[in-house]
PDB file of C-alpha atoms in Angstrom:
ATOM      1  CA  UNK D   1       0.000   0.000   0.000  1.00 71.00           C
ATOM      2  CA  UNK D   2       1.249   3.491  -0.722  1.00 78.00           C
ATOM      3  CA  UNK D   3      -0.315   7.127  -0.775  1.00 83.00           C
ATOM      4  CA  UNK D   4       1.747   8.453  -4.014  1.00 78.00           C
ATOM      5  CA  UNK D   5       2.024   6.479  -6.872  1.00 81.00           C
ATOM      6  CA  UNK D   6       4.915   6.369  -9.704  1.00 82.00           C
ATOM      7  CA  UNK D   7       4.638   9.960 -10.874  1.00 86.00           C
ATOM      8  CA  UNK D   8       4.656  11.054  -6.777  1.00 80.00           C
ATOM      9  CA  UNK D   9       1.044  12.039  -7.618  1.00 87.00           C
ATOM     10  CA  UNK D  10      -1.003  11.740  -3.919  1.00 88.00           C
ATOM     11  CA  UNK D  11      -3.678   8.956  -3.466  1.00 90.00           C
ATOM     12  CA  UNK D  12      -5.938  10.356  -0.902  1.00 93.00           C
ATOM     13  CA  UNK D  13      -8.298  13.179  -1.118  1.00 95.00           C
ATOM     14  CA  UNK D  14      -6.442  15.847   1.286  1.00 93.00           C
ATOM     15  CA  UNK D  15      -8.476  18.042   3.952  1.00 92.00           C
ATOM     16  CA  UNK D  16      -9.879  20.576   1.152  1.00 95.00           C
ATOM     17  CA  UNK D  17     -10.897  18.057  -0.950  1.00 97.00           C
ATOM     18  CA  UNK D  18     -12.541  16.253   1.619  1.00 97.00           C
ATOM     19  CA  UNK D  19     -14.791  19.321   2.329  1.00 97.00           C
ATOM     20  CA  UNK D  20     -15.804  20.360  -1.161  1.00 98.00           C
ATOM     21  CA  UNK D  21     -16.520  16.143  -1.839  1.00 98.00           C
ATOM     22  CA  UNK D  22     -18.777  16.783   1.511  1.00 98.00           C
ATOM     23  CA  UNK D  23     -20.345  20.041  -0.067  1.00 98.00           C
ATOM     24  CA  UNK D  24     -21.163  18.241  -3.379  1.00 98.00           C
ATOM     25  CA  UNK D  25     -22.019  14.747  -1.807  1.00 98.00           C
ATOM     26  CA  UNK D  26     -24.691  16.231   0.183  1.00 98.00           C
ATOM     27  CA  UNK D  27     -26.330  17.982  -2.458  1.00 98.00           C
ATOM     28  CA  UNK D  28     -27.063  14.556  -4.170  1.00 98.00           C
ATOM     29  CA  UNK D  29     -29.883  12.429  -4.289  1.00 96.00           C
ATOM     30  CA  UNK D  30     -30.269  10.198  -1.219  1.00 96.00           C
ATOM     31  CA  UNK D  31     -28.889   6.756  -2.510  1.00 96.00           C
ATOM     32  CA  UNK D  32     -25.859   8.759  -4.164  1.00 98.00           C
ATOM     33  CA  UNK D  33     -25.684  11.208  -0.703  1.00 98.00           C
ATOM     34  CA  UNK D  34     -25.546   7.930   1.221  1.00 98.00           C
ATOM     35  CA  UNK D  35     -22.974   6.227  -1.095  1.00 98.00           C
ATOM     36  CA  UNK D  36     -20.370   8.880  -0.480  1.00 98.00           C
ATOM     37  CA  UNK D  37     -20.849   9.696   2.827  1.00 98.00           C
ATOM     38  CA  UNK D  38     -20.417   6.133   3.892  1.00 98.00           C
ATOM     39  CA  UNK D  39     -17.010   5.951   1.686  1.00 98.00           C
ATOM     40  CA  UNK D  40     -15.907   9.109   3.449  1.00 98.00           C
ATOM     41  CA  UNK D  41     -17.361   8.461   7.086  1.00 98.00           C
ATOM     42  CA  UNK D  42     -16.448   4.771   7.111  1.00 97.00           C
ATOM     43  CA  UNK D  43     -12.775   4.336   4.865  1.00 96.00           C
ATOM     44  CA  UNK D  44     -14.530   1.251   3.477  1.00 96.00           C
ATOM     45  CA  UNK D  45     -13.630  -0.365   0.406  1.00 95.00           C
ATOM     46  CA  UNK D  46     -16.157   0.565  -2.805  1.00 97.00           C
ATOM     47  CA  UNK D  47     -16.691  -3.558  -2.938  1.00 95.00           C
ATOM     48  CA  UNK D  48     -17.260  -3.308   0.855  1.00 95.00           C
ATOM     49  CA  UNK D  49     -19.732  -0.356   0.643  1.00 97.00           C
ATOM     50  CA  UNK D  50     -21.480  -2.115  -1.970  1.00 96.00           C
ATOM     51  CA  UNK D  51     -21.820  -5.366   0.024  1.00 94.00           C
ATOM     52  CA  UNK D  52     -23.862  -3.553   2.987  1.00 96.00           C
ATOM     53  CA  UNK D  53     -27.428  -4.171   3.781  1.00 93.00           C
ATOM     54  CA  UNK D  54     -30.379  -2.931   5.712  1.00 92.00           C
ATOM     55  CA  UNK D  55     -29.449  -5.195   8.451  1.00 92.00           C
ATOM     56  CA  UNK D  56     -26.121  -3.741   8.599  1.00 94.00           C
ATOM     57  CA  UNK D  57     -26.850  -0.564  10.317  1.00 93.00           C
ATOM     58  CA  UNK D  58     -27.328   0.216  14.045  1.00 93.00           C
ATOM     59  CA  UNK D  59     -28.852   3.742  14.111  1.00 89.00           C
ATOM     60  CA  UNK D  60     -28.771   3.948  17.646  1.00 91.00           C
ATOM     61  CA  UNK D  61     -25.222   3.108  18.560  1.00 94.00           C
ATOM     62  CA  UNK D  62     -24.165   4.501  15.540  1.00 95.00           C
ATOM     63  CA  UNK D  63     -22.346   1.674  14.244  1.00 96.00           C
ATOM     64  CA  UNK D  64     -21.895   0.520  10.349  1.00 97.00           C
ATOM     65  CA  UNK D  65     -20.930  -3.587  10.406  1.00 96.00           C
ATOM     66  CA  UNK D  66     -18.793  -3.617   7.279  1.00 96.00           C
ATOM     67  CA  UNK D  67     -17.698  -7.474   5.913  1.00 91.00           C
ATOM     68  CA  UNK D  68     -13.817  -7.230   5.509  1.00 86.00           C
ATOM     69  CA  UNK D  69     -13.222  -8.510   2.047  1.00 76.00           C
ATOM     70  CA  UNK D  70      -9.745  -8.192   2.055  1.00 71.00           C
ATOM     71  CA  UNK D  71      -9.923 -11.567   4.041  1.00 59.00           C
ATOM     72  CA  UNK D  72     -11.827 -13.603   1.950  1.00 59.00           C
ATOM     73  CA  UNK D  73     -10.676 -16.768   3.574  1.00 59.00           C
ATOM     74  CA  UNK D  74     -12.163 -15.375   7.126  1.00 62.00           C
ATOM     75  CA  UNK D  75     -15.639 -13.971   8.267  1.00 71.00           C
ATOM     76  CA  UNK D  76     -14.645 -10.851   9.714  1.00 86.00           C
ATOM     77  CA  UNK D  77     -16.909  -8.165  10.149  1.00 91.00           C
ATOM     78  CA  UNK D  78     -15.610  -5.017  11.834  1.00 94.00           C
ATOM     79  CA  UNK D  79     -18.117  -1.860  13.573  1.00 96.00           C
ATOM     80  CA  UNK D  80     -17.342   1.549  12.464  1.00 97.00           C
ATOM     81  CA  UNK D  81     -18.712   4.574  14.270  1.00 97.00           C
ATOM     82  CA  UNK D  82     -20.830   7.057  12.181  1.00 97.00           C
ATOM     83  CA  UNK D  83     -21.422  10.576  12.251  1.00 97.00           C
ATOM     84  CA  UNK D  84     -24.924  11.564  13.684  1.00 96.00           C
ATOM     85  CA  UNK D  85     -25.685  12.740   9.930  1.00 96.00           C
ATOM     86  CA  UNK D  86     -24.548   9.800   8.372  1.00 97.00           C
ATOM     87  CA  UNK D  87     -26.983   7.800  10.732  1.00 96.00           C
ATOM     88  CA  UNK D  88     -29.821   9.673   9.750  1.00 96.00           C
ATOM     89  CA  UNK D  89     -29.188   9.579   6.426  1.00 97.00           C
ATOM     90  CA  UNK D  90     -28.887   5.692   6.200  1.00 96.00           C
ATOM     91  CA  UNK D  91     -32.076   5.165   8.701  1.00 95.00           C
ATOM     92  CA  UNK D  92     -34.089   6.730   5.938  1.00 95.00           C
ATOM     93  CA  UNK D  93     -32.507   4.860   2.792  1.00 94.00           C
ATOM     94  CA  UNK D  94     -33.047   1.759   5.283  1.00 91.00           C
ATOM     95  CA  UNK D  95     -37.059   2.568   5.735  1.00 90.00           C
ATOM     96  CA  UNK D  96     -36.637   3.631   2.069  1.00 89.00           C
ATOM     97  CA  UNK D  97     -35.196   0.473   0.734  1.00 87.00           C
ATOM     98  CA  UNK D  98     -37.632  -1.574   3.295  1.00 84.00           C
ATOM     99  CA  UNK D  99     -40.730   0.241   2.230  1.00 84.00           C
ATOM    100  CA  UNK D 100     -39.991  -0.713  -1.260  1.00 79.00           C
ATOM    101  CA  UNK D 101     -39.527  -4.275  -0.814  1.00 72.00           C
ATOM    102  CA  UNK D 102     -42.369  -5.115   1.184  1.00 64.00           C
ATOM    103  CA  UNK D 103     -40.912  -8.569   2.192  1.00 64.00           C
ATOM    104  CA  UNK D 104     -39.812 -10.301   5.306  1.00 58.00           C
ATOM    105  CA  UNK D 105     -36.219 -10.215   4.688  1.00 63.00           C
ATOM    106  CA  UNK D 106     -33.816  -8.342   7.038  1.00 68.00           C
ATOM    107  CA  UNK D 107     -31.042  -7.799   4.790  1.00 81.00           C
ATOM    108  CA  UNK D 108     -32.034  -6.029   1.547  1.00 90.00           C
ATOM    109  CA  UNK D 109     -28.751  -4.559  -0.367  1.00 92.00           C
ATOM    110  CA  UNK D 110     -28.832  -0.796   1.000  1.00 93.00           C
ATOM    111  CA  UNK D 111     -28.153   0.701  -2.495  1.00 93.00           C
ATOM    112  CA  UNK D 112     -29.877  -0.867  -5.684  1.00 92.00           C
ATOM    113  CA  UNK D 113     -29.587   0.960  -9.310  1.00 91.00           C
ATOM    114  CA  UNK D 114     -32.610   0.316 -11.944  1.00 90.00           C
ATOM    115  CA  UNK D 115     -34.287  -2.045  -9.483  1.00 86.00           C
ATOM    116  CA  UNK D 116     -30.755  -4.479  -8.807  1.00 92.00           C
ATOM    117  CA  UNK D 117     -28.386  -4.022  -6.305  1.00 93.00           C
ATOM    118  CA  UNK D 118     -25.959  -1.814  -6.840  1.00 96.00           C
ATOM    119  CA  UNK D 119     -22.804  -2.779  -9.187  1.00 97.00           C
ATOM    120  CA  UNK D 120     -19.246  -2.412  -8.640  1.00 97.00           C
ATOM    121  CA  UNK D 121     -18.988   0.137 -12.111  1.00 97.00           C
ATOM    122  CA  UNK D 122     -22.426   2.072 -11.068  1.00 97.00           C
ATOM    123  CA  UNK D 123     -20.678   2.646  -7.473  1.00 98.00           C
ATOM    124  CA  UNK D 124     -17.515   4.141  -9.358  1.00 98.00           C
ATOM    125  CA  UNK D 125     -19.459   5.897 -11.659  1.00 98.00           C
ATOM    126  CA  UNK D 126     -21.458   7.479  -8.858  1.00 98.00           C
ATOM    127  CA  UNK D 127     -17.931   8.861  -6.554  1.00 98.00           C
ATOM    128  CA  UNK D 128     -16.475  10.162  -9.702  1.00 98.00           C
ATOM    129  CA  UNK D 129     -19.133  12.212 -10.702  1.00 98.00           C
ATOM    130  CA  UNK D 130     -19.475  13.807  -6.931  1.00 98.00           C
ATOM    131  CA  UNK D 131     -15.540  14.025  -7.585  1.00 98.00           C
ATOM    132  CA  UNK D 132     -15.458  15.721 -10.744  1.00 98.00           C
ATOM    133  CA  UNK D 133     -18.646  18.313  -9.307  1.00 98.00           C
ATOM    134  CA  UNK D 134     -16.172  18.885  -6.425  1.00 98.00           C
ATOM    135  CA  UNK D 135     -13.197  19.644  -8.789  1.00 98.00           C
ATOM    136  CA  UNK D 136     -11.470  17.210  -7.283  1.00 98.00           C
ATOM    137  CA  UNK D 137      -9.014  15.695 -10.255  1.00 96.00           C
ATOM    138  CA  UNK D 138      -6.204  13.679 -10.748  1.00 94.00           C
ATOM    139  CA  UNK D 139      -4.905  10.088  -8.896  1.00 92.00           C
ATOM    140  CA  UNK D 140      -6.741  10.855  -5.766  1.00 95.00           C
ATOM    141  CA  UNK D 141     -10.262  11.084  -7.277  1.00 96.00           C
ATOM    142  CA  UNK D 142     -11.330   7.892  -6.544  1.00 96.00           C
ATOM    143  CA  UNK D 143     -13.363   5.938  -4.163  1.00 97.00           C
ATOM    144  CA  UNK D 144      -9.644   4.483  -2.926  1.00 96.00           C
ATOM    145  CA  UNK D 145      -9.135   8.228  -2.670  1.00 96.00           C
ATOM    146  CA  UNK D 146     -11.867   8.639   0.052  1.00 98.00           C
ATOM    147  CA  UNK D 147     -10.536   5.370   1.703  1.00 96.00           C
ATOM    148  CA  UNK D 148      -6.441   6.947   1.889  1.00 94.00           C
ATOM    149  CA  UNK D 149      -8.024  10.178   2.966  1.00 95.00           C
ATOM    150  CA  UNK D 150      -9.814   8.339   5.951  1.00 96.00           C
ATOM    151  CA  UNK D 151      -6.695   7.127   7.254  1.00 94.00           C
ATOM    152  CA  UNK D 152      -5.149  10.377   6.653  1.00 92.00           C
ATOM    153  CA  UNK D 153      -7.806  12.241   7.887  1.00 92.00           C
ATOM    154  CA  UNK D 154      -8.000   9.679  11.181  1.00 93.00           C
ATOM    155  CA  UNK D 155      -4.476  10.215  12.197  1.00 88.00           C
ATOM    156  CA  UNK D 156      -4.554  13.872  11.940  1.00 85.00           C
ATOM    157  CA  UNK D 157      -7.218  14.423  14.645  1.00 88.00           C
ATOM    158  CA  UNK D 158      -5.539  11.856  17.020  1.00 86.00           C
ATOM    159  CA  UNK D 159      -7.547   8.852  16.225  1.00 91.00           C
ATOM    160  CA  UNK D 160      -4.777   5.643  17.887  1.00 91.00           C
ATOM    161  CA  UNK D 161      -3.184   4.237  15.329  1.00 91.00           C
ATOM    162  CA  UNK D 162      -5.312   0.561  17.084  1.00 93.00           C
ATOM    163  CA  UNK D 163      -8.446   1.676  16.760  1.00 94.00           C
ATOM    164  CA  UNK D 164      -8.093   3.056  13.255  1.00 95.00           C
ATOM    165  CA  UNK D 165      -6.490  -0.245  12.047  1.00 94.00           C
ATOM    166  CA  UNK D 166      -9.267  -1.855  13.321  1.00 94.00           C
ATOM    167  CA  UNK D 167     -11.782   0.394  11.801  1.00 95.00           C
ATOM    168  CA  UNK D 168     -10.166  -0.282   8.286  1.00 94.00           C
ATOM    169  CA  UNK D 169      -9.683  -3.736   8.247  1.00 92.00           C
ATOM    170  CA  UNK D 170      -5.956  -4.028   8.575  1.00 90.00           C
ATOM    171  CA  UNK D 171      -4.660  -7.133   9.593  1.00 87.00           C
ATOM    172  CA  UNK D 172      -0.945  -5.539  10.819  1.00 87.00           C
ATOM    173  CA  UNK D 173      -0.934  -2.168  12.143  1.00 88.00           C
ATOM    174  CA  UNK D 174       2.191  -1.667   9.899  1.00 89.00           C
ATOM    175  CA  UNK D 175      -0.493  -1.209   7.132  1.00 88.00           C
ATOM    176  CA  UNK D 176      -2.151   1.293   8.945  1.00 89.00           C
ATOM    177  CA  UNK D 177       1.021   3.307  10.061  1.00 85.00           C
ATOM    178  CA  UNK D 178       1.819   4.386   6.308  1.00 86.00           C
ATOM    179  CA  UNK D 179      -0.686   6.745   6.619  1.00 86.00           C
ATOM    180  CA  UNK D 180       1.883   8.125   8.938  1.00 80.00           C
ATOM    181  CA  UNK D 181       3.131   9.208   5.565  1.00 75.00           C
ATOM    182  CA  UNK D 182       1.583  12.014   4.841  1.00 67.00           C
ATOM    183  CA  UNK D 183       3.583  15.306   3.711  1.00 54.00           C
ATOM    184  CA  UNK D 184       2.690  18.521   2.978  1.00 58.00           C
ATOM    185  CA  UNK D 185      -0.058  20.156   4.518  1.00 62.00           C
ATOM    186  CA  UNK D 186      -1.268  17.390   6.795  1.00 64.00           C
ATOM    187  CA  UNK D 187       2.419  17.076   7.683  1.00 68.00           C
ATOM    188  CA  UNK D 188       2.565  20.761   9.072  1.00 70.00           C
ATOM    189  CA  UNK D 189      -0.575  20.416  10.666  1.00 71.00           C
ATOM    190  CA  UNK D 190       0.352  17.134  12.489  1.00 66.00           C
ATOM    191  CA  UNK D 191       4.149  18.420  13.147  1.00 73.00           C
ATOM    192  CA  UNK D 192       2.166  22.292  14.723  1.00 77.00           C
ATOM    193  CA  UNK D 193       0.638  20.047  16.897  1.00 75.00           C
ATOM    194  CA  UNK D 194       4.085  18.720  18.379  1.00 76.00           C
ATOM    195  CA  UNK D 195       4.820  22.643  18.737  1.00 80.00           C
ATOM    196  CA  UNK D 196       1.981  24.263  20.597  1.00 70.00           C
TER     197      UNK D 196
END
């Protein structure tokens, strides 16, 4: 894993980005609203985000159970806290998606596109456009973007370096540490921390 790739262009969206993709996000329809906000709140995978159901949300901890895929050979599910806004938002795609189906089941997809669940290219299609609205451009304009950016983001207000690992589905915390990495901006702000 690495956050610059062979040109040294950066892989995760960096702190301005991450509010103008919030700005644009939220002006969205609901299923596309809930799509990036969940990318951006959670630092789940787009194959992850796409695997989540009704079932999978606790509104009133605030908790999003995400299915590590990474570790195909294991079921590991891992609990991510949620904003208060991000709850909301996924309680009413939940009643949304529930009202719709009318059936007993407890675990309808969360996102579906032209009456199917939600596929992998749709789910792209859907960040990029938020992206490119956000004038957001360039290596980090992705939905592994958003997921860099969490751990970026994460590190620079404190989150332990533990809990985050956990949060993303790391197996080693050496994984997580490379967010560590960051330079520039998010550098200073971490190092005018150290300085008072």
């Amino acid at each position: 894993m690495r956050l610059y790739d062979e040109r040294q262009q950066r892989l995760y969206i960096n702190g301005p980005e991450r509010l103008r993709f919030l700005r644009e996000a939220n002006k969205s329809l609901l299923p596309v609203r809930a799509f990036c906000l969940t990318l951006l709140y959670t630092g789940c995978r787009l194959s992850e985000a796409l695997n989540l159901t009704t079932a999978s949300i606790d509104p009133e901890s605030r908790l999003v159970s995400i299915r590590t895929l990474k570790q195909r050979d294991r079921h590991h599910i891992r609990e991510v806290p949620i904003p208060p806004e991000l709850a909301d938002i996924l309680v009413t795609l939940k009643e949304k998606r529930l009202d719709e189906n009318r059936s007993d089941k407890d675990a309808l997809p969360l996102w579906t596109h032209k009456g199917r669940p939600l596929n992998r290219i749709t789910g792209y299609r859907w960040i990029k456009r938020v992206m490119d609205k956000a004038d957001i451009r360039g290596a980090q304009a992705s939905p592994k973007g958003l997921r860099h950016g969490y751990g970026v983001h994460a590190l620079r207000m404190g989150i332990p370096l533990n809990l985050l690992s956990r949060w993303m589905g790391h197996t080693s915390m050496i994984t997580t540490a490379i967010y560590g990495n960051a330079v520039g901006n998010e550098e200073l702000e971490i190092a005018g921390r150290m300085w008072g």
